[in-house]
Short mmCIF file of C-alpha atoms in Angstrom, two decimals:
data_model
loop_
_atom_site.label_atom_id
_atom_site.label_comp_id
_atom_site.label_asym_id
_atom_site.label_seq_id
_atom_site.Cartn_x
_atom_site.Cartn_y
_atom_site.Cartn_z
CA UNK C 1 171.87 141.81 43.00
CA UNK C 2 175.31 142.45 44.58
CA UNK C 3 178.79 140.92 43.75
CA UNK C 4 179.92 138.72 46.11
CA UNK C 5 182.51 140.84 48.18
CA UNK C 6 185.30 138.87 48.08
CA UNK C 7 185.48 138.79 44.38
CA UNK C 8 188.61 140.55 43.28
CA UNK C 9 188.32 142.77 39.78
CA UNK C 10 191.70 144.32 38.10
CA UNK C 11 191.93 147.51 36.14
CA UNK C 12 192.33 145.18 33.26
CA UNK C 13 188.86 143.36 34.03
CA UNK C 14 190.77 140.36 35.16
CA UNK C 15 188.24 138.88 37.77
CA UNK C 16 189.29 136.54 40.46
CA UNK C 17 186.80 134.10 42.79
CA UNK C 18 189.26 133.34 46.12
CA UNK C 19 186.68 131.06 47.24
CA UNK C 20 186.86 128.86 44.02
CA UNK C 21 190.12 129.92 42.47
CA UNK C 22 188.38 130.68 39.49
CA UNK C 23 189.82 133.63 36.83
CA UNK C 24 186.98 135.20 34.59
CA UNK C 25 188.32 137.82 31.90
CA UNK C 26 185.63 140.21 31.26
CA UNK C 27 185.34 142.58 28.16
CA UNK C 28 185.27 146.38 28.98
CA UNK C 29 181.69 146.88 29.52
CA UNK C 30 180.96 144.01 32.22
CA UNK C 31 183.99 145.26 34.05
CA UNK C 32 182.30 148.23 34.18
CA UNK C 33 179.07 146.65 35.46
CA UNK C 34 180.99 144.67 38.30
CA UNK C 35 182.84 147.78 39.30
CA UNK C 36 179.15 149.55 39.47
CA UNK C 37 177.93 146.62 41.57
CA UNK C 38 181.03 146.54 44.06
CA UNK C 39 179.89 150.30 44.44
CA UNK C 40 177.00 148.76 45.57
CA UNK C 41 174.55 150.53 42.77
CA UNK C 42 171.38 149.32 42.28
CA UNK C 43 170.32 147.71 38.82
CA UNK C 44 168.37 150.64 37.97
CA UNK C 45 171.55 153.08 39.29
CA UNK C 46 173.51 150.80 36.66
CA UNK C 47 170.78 150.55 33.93
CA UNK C 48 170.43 154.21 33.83
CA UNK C 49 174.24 154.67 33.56
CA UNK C 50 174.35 152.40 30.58
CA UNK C 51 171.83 153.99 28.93
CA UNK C 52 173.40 157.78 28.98
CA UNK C 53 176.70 156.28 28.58
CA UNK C 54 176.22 154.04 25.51
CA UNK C 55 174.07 154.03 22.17
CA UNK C 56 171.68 151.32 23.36
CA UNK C 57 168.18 151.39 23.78
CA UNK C 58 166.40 150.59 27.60
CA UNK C 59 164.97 146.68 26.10
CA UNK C 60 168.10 145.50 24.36
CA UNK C 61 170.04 147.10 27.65
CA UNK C 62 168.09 145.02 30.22
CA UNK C 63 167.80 141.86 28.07
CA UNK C 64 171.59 141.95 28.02
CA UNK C 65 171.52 142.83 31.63
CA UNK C 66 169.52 139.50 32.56
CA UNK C 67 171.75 137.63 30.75
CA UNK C 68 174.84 139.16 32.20
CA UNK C 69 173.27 138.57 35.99
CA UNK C 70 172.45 134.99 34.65
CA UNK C 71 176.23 134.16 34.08
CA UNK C 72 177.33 136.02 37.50
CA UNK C 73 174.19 133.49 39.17
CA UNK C 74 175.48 130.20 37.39
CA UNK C 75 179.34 131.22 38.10
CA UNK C 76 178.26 131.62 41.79
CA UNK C 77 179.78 135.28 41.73
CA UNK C 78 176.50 137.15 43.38
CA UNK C 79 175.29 137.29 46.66
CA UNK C 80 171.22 138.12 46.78
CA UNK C 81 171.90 136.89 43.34
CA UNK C 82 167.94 137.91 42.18
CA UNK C 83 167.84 141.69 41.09
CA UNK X 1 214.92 132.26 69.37
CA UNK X 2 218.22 130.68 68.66
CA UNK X 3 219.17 128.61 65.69
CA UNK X 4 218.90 125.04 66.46
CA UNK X 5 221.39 122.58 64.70
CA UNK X 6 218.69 119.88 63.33
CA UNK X 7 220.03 116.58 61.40
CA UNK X 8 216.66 115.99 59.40
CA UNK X 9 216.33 112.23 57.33
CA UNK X 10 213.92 112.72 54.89
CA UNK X 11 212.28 110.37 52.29
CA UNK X 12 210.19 111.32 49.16
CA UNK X 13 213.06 112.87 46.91
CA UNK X 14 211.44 111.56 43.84
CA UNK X 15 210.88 114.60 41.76
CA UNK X 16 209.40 113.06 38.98
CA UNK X 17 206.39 113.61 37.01
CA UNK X 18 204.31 111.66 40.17
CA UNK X 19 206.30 113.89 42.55
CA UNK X 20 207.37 112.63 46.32
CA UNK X 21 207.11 115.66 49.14
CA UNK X 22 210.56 114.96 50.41
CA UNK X 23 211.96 118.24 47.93
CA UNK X 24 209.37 120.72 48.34
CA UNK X 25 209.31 119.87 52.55
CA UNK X 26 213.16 120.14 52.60
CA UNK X 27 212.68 123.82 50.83
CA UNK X 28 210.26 124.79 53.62
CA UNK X 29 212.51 123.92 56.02
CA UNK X 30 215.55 125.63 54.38
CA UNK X 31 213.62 128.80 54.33
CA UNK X 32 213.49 128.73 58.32
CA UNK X 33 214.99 131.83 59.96
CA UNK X 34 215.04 129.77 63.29
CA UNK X 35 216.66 126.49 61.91
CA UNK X 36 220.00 125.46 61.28
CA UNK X 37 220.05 121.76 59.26
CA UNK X 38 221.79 119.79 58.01
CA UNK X 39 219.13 117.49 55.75
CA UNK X 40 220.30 113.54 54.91
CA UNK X 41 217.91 112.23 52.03
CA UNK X 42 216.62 108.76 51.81
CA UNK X 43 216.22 107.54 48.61
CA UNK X 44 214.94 104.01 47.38
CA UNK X 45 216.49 104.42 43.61
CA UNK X 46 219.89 105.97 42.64
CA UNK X 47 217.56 108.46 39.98
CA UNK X 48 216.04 109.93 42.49
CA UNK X 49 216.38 113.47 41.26
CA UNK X 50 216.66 114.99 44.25
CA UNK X 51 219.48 113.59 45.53
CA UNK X 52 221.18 115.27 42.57
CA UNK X 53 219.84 118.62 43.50
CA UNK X 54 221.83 121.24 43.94
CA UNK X 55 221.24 122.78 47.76
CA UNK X 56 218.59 120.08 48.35
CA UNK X 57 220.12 117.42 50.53
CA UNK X 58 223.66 117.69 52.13
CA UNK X 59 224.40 114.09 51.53
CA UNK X 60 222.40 111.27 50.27
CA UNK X 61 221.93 107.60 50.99
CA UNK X 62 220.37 104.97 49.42
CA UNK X 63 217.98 102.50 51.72
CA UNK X 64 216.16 99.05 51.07
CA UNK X 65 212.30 99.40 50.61
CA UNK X 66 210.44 98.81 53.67
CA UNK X 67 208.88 95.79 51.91
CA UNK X 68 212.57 93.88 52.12
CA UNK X 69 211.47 93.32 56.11
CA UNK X 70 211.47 95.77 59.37
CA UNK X 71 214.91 94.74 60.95
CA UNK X 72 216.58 95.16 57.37
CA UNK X 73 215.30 98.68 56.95
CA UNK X 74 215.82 99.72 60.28
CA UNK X 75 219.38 98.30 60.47
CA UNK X 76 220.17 100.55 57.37
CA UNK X 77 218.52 103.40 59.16
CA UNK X 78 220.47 102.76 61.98
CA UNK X 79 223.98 102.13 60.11
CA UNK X 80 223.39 105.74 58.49
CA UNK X 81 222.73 107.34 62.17
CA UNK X 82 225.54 106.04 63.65
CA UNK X 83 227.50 108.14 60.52
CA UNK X 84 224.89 111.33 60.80
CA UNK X 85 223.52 111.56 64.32
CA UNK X 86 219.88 111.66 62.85
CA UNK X 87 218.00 113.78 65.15
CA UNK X 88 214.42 113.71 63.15
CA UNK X 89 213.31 111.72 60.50
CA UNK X 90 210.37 113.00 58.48
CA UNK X 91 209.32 109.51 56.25
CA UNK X 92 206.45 111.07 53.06
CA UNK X 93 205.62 108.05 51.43
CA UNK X 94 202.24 106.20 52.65
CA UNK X 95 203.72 102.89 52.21
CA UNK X 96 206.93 103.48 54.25
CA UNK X 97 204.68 104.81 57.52
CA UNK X 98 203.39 101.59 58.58
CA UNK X 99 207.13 100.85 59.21
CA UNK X 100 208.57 104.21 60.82
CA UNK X 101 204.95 104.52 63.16
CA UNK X 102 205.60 100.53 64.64
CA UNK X 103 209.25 101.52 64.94
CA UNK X 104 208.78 104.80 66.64
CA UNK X 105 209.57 103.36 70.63
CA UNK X 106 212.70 102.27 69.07
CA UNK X 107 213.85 105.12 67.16
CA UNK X 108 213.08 107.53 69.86
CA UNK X 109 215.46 104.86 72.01
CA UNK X 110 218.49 105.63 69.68
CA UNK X 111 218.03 109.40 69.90
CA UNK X 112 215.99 109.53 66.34
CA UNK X 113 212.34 111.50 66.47
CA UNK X 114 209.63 111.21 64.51
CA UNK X 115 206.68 113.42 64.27
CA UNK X 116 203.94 111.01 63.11
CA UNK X 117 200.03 109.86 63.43
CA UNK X 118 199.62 106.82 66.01
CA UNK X 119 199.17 103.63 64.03
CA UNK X 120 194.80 103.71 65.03
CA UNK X 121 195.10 106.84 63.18
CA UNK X 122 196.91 105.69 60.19
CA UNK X 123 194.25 102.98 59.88
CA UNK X 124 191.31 104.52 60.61
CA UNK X 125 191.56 106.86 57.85
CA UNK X 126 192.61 104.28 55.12
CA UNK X 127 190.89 104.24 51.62
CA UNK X 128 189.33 100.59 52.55
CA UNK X 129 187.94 102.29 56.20
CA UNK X 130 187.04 105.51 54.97
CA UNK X 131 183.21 104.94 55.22
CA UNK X 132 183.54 103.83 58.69
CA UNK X 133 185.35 106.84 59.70
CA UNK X 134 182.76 109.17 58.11
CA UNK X 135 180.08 107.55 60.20
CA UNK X 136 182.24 107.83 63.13
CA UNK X 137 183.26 111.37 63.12
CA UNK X 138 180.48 112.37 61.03
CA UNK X 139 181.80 113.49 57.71
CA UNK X 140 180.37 113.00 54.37
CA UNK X 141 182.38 110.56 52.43
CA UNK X 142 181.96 108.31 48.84
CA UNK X 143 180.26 104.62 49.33
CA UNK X 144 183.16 102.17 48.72
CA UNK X 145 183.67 98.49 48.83
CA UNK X 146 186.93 96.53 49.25
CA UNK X 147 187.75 94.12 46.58
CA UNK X 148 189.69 90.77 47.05
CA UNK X 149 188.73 89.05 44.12
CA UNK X 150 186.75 89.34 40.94
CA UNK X 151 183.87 88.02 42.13
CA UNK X 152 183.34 91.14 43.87
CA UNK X 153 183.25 92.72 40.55
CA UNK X 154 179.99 91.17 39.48
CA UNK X 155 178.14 92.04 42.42
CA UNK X 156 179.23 95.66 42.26
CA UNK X 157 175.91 97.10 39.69
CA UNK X 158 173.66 96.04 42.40
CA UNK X 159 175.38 99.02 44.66
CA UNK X 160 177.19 101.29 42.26
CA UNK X 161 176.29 103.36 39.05
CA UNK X 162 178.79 103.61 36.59
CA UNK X 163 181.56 105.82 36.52
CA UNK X 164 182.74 104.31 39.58
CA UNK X 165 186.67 104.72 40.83
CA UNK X 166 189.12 102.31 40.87
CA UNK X 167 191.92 102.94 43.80
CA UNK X 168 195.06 101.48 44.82
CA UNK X 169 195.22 100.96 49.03
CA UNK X 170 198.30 103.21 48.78
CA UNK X 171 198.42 104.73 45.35
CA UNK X 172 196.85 105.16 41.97
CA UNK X 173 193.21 105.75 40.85
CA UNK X 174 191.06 105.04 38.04
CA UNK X 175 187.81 105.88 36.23
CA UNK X 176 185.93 102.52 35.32
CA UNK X 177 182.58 102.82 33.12
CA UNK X 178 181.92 99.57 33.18
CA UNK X 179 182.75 95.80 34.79
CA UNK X 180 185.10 94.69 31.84
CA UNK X 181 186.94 98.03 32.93
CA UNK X 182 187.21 97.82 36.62
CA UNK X 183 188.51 94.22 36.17
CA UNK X 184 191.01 95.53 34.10
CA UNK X 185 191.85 98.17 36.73
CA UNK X 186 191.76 95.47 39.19
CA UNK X 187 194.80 93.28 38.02
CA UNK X 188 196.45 96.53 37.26
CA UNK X 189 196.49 97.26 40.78
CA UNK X 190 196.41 94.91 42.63
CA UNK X 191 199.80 93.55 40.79
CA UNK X 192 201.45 96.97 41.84
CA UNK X 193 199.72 97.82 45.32
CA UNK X 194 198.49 94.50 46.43
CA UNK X 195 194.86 93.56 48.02
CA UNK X 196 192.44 95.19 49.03
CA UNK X 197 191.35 97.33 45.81
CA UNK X 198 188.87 100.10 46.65
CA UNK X 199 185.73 100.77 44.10
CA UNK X 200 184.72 104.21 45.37
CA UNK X 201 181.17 106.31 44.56
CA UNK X 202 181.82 108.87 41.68
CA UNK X 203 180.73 112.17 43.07
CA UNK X 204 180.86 114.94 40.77
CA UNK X 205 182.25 118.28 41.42
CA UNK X 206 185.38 120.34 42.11
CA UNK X 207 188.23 118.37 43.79
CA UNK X 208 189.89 120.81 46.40
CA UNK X 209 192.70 120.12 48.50
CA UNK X 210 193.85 121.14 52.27
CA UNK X 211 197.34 120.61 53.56
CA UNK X 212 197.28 120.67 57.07
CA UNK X 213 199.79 119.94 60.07
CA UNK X 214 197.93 118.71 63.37
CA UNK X 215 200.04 118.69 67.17
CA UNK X 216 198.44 115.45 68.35
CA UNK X 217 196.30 117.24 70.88
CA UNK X 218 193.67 118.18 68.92
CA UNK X 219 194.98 121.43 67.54
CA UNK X 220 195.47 122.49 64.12
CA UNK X 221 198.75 124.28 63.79
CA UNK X 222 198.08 125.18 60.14
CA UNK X 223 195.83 124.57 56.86
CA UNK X 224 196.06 125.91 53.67
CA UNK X 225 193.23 125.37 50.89
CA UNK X 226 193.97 124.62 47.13
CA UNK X 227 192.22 123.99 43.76
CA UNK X 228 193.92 122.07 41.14
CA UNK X 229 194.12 123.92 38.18
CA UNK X 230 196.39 121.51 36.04
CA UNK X 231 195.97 118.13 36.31
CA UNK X 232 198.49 115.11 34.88
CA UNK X 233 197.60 111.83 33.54
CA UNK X 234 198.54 110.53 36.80
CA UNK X 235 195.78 112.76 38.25
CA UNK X 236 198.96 114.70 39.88
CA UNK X 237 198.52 118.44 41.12
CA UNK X 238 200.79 120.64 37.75
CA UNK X 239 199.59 123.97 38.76
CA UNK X 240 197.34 124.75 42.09
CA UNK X 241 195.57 127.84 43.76
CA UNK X 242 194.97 129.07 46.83
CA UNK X 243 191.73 129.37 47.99
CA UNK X 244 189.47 131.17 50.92
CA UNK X 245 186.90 128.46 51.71
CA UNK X 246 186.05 128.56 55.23
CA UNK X 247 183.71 125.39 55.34
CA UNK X 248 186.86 123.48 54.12
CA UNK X 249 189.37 124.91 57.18
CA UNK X 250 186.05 124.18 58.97
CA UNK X 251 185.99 120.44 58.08
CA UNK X 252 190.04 120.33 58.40
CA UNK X 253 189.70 121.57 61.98
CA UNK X 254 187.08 119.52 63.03
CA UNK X 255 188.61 116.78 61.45
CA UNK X 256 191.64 117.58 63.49
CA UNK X 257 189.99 118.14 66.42
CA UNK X 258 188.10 114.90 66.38
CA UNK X 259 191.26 112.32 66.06
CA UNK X 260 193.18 114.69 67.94
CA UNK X 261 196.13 113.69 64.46
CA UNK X 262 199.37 114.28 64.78
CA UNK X 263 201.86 115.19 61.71
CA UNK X 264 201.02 116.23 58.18
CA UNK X 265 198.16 115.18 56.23
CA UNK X 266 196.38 116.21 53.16
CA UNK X 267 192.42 116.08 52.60
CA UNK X 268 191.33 115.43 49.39
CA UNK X 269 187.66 116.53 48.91
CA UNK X 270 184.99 117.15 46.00
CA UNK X 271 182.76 120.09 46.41
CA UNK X 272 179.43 119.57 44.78
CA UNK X 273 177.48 121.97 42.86
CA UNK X 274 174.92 122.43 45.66
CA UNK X 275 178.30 123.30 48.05
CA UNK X 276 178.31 119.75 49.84
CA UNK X 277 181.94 118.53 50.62
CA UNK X 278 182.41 115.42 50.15
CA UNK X 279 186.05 113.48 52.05
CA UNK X 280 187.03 111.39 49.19
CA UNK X 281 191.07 110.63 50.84
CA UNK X 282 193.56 111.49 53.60
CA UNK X 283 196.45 111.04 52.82
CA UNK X 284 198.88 110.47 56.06
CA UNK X 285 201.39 112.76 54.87
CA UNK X 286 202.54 116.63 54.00
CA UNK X 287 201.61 116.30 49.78
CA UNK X 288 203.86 117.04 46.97
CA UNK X 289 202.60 120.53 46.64
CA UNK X 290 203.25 121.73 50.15
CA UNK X 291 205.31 124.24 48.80
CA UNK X 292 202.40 126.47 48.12
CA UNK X 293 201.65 126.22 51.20
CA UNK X 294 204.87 127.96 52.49
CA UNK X 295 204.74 130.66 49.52
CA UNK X 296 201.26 131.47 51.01
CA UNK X 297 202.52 132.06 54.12
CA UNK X 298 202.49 129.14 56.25
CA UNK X 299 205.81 127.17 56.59
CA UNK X 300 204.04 123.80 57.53
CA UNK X 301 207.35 121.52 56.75
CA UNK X 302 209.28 124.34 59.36
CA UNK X 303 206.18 124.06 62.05
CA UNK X 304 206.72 120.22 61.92
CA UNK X 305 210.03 120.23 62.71
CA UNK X 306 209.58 122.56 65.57
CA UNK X 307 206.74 120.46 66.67
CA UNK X 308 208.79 117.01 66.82
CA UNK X 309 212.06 118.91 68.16
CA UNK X 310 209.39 119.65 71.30
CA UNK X 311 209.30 123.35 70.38
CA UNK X 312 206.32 125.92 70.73
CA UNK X 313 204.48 126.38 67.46
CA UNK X 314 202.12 128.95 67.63
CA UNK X 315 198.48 128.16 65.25
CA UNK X 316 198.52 129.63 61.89
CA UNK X 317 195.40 131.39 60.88
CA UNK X 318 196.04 133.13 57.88
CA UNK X 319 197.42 132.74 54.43
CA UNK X 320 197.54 134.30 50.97
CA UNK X 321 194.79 133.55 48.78
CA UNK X 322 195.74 133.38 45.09
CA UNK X 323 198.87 132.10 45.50
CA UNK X 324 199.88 129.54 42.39
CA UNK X 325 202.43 126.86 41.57
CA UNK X 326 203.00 125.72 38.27
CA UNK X 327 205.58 122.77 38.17
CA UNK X 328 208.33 122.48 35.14
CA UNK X 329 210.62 119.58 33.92
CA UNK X 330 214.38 121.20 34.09
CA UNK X 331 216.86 118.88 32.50
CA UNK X 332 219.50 119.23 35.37
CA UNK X 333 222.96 117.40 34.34
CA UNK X 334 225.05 115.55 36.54
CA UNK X 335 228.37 113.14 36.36
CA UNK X 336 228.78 109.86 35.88
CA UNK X 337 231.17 109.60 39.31
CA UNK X 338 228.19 111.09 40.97
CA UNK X 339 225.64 108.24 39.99
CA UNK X 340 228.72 105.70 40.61
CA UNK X 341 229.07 106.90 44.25
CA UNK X 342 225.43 106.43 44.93
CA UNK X 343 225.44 103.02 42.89
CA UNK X 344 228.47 101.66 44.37
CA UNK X 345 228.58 103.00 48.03
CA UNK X 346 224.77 103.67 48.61
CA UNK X 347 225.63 107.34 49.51
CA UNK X 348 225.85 110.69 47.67
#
């Protein structure tokens, strides 16, 4: 699963699709996923972040995660959109 | 290069609330480092606002719609370049190029240029033709029909699903759900625009835009990409984006490349969910929001001129993605002597 590259992420999690002219806001925590996946880390790389960085356990983590990807898939934000 | 002294006639000064591109192309061309003008407007009405804007037009005058006959218009073309030395005229309505393309030979006689498509262009790429010019240059466009009468309306299930839309030859464009509405559509139009009316195919998607300038030889001297992000009742452009989408500057260019057009001209398209692009207009002309376009980077209105003046324009590749324009309503006041002027002498 990678972001496409062109997508354009503030400080401020203000996300920006040139090729659409979409806007997204994002809330802190999937601005912190997108900036993982522009680092190009893998979904476990970002999984395992998540985990030691927040009080969540690994199920409720990668349900979320699916969902997450879901919205990035039906936006059209990912390239090699399956993880 | 040096600064060229350019007397530019332009048209499309309507800054209303369905916006004419004569205000926004005059700003591109005031922003040219390499062009001295002086621009004349052309107006139809005596509220056209921007004849009343300040540093818009250097002087105004008023002229008889094209519809009043050829040799009227063109005599009151002529009477105003025997006062102005015109040396370009840049017409941006559709309705008034039928006129300026048929009079070119004799413009270009009297020392007046024009940078415009040929008249096979103009009509090739009309709303009634459109389907014959996607099978021609092979581009993906809505199934439409030309309607005369409304007896044509009847027979229209048998071809269309509903919503279907309802389109003016020159202007205007409706969503019809039904018969009862596309009749009512139908004398709506075809009272303002005249015959044909064009049902068109609903495809559903994202309408993007492309403002592009073409030299007549094939080339495209510049395109620039935009999604609507505010749209009017009158289905008019209030705030627009830049966008990267290269299979759009890929369609412009072939597009371009194929009629070999010459001038301005906007492509209005729907991109489908599965990333089809669909050529729903073209409209003959720079649009309204060509302004964009130069805040992105690419003075298309400035590139035109240089183009008709027989100047070298090199191709623009690149522009600023991102870029927005929102338009605003500005109550700007003026004088009574100034609307008497225009009223009683046909010049501001």
């Amino acid at each position: 699963m990678k972001i496409k590259p062109s997508i354009a992420i503030s400080d401020n999690g203000f996300l920006f699709d040139p090729g659409s002219g979409e806007s997204y806001t994002t809330n802190a925590v999937a601005k912190e996923i997108i900036f993982m996946m522009k680092q190009n880390l893998s979904v476990e790389e970002i999984k395992k972040t998540l985990v030691e960085k927040y009080d969540v356990d690994e199920v409720t983590l990668e349900k979320n995660l699916i969902d997450f990807f879901a919205m990035l898939r039906h936006y059209n934000l990912c390239e090699a959109c399956n993880p | 290069m040096s600064r060229q002294n350019i007397h530019i006639a332009v048209t499309g000064l309507n800054n209303t609330d369905n916006p004419g591109p004569g205000v926004p192309l005059i700003r591109g061309i005031r922003e040219s480092a390499d062009l001295n003008v002086r621009i004349i407007g052309l107006a139809y009405e005596n509220l056209e606002p921007g004849i009343y804007m300040p540093e818009i037009t250097d002087k105004s005058y008023l002229i008889p719609y094209p519809s009043s006959g050829t040799k009227v218009f063109l005599n009151r073309i002529m009477e105003i370049h025997e006062q102005e030395r015109i040396d370009l005229i840049i017409p941006n309505f559709d309705a008034e190029l039928y006129t300026f393309i048929k009079s070119e030979k004799l413009l270009a006689q009297q020392g007046v240029r024009t940078f415009l498509p040929t008249l096979e262009q103009l009509e090739e790429r009309s709303k009634a033709l459109l389907p014959a010019f996607g099978k021609k240059y092979g581009f993906k466009v809505p199934d439409s029909r030309e309607i005369v009468n409304k007896q044509d309306i009847a027979n229209l299930e048998d071809d269309f699903d509903y919503p279907v839309l309802v389109k003016g030859k020159f202007y205007d464009a409706y969503f019809a759900y039904n018969e009862e509405q596309v009749t009512s559509h139908f004398n709506k139009i075809a009272s303002k625009w005249g015959l044909p009316v064009i049902v068109q195919e609903y495809i559903k998607g994202t309408e993007v835009n492309v403002v592009a300038l073409g030299d007549g030889t094939g080339r495209t001297v510049g395109a620039v990409s935009m999604r609507k992000q505010y749209i009017t009742d009158k289905g008019k452009a209030w705030g627009g984006i830049t966008i990267d989408d290269p299979r759009m500057m890929e369609i412009t260019r072939d597009l371009i490349g194929k009629t070999k057009w010459r001038g301005g001209m906007e492509l209005e398209m729907i991109r489908t969910s599965s990333a089809e692009y669909y050529l729903i207009e073209i409209n003959p002309r720079i649009p309204a929001w060509v302004y964009l376009a130069v805040g992105a980077g690419q003075n298309l209105p400035e590139a035109m001129v240089k183009l008709a003046m027989g100047l070298d324009v090199p191709s623009m590749e690149k522009y600023q993605t991102g870029k927005m324009f929102i338009r605003y309503s500005w109550d700007m006041l003026g004088d009574i002597s100034q609307f008497e002027k225009i009223t009683m002498n046909g010049e501001l």
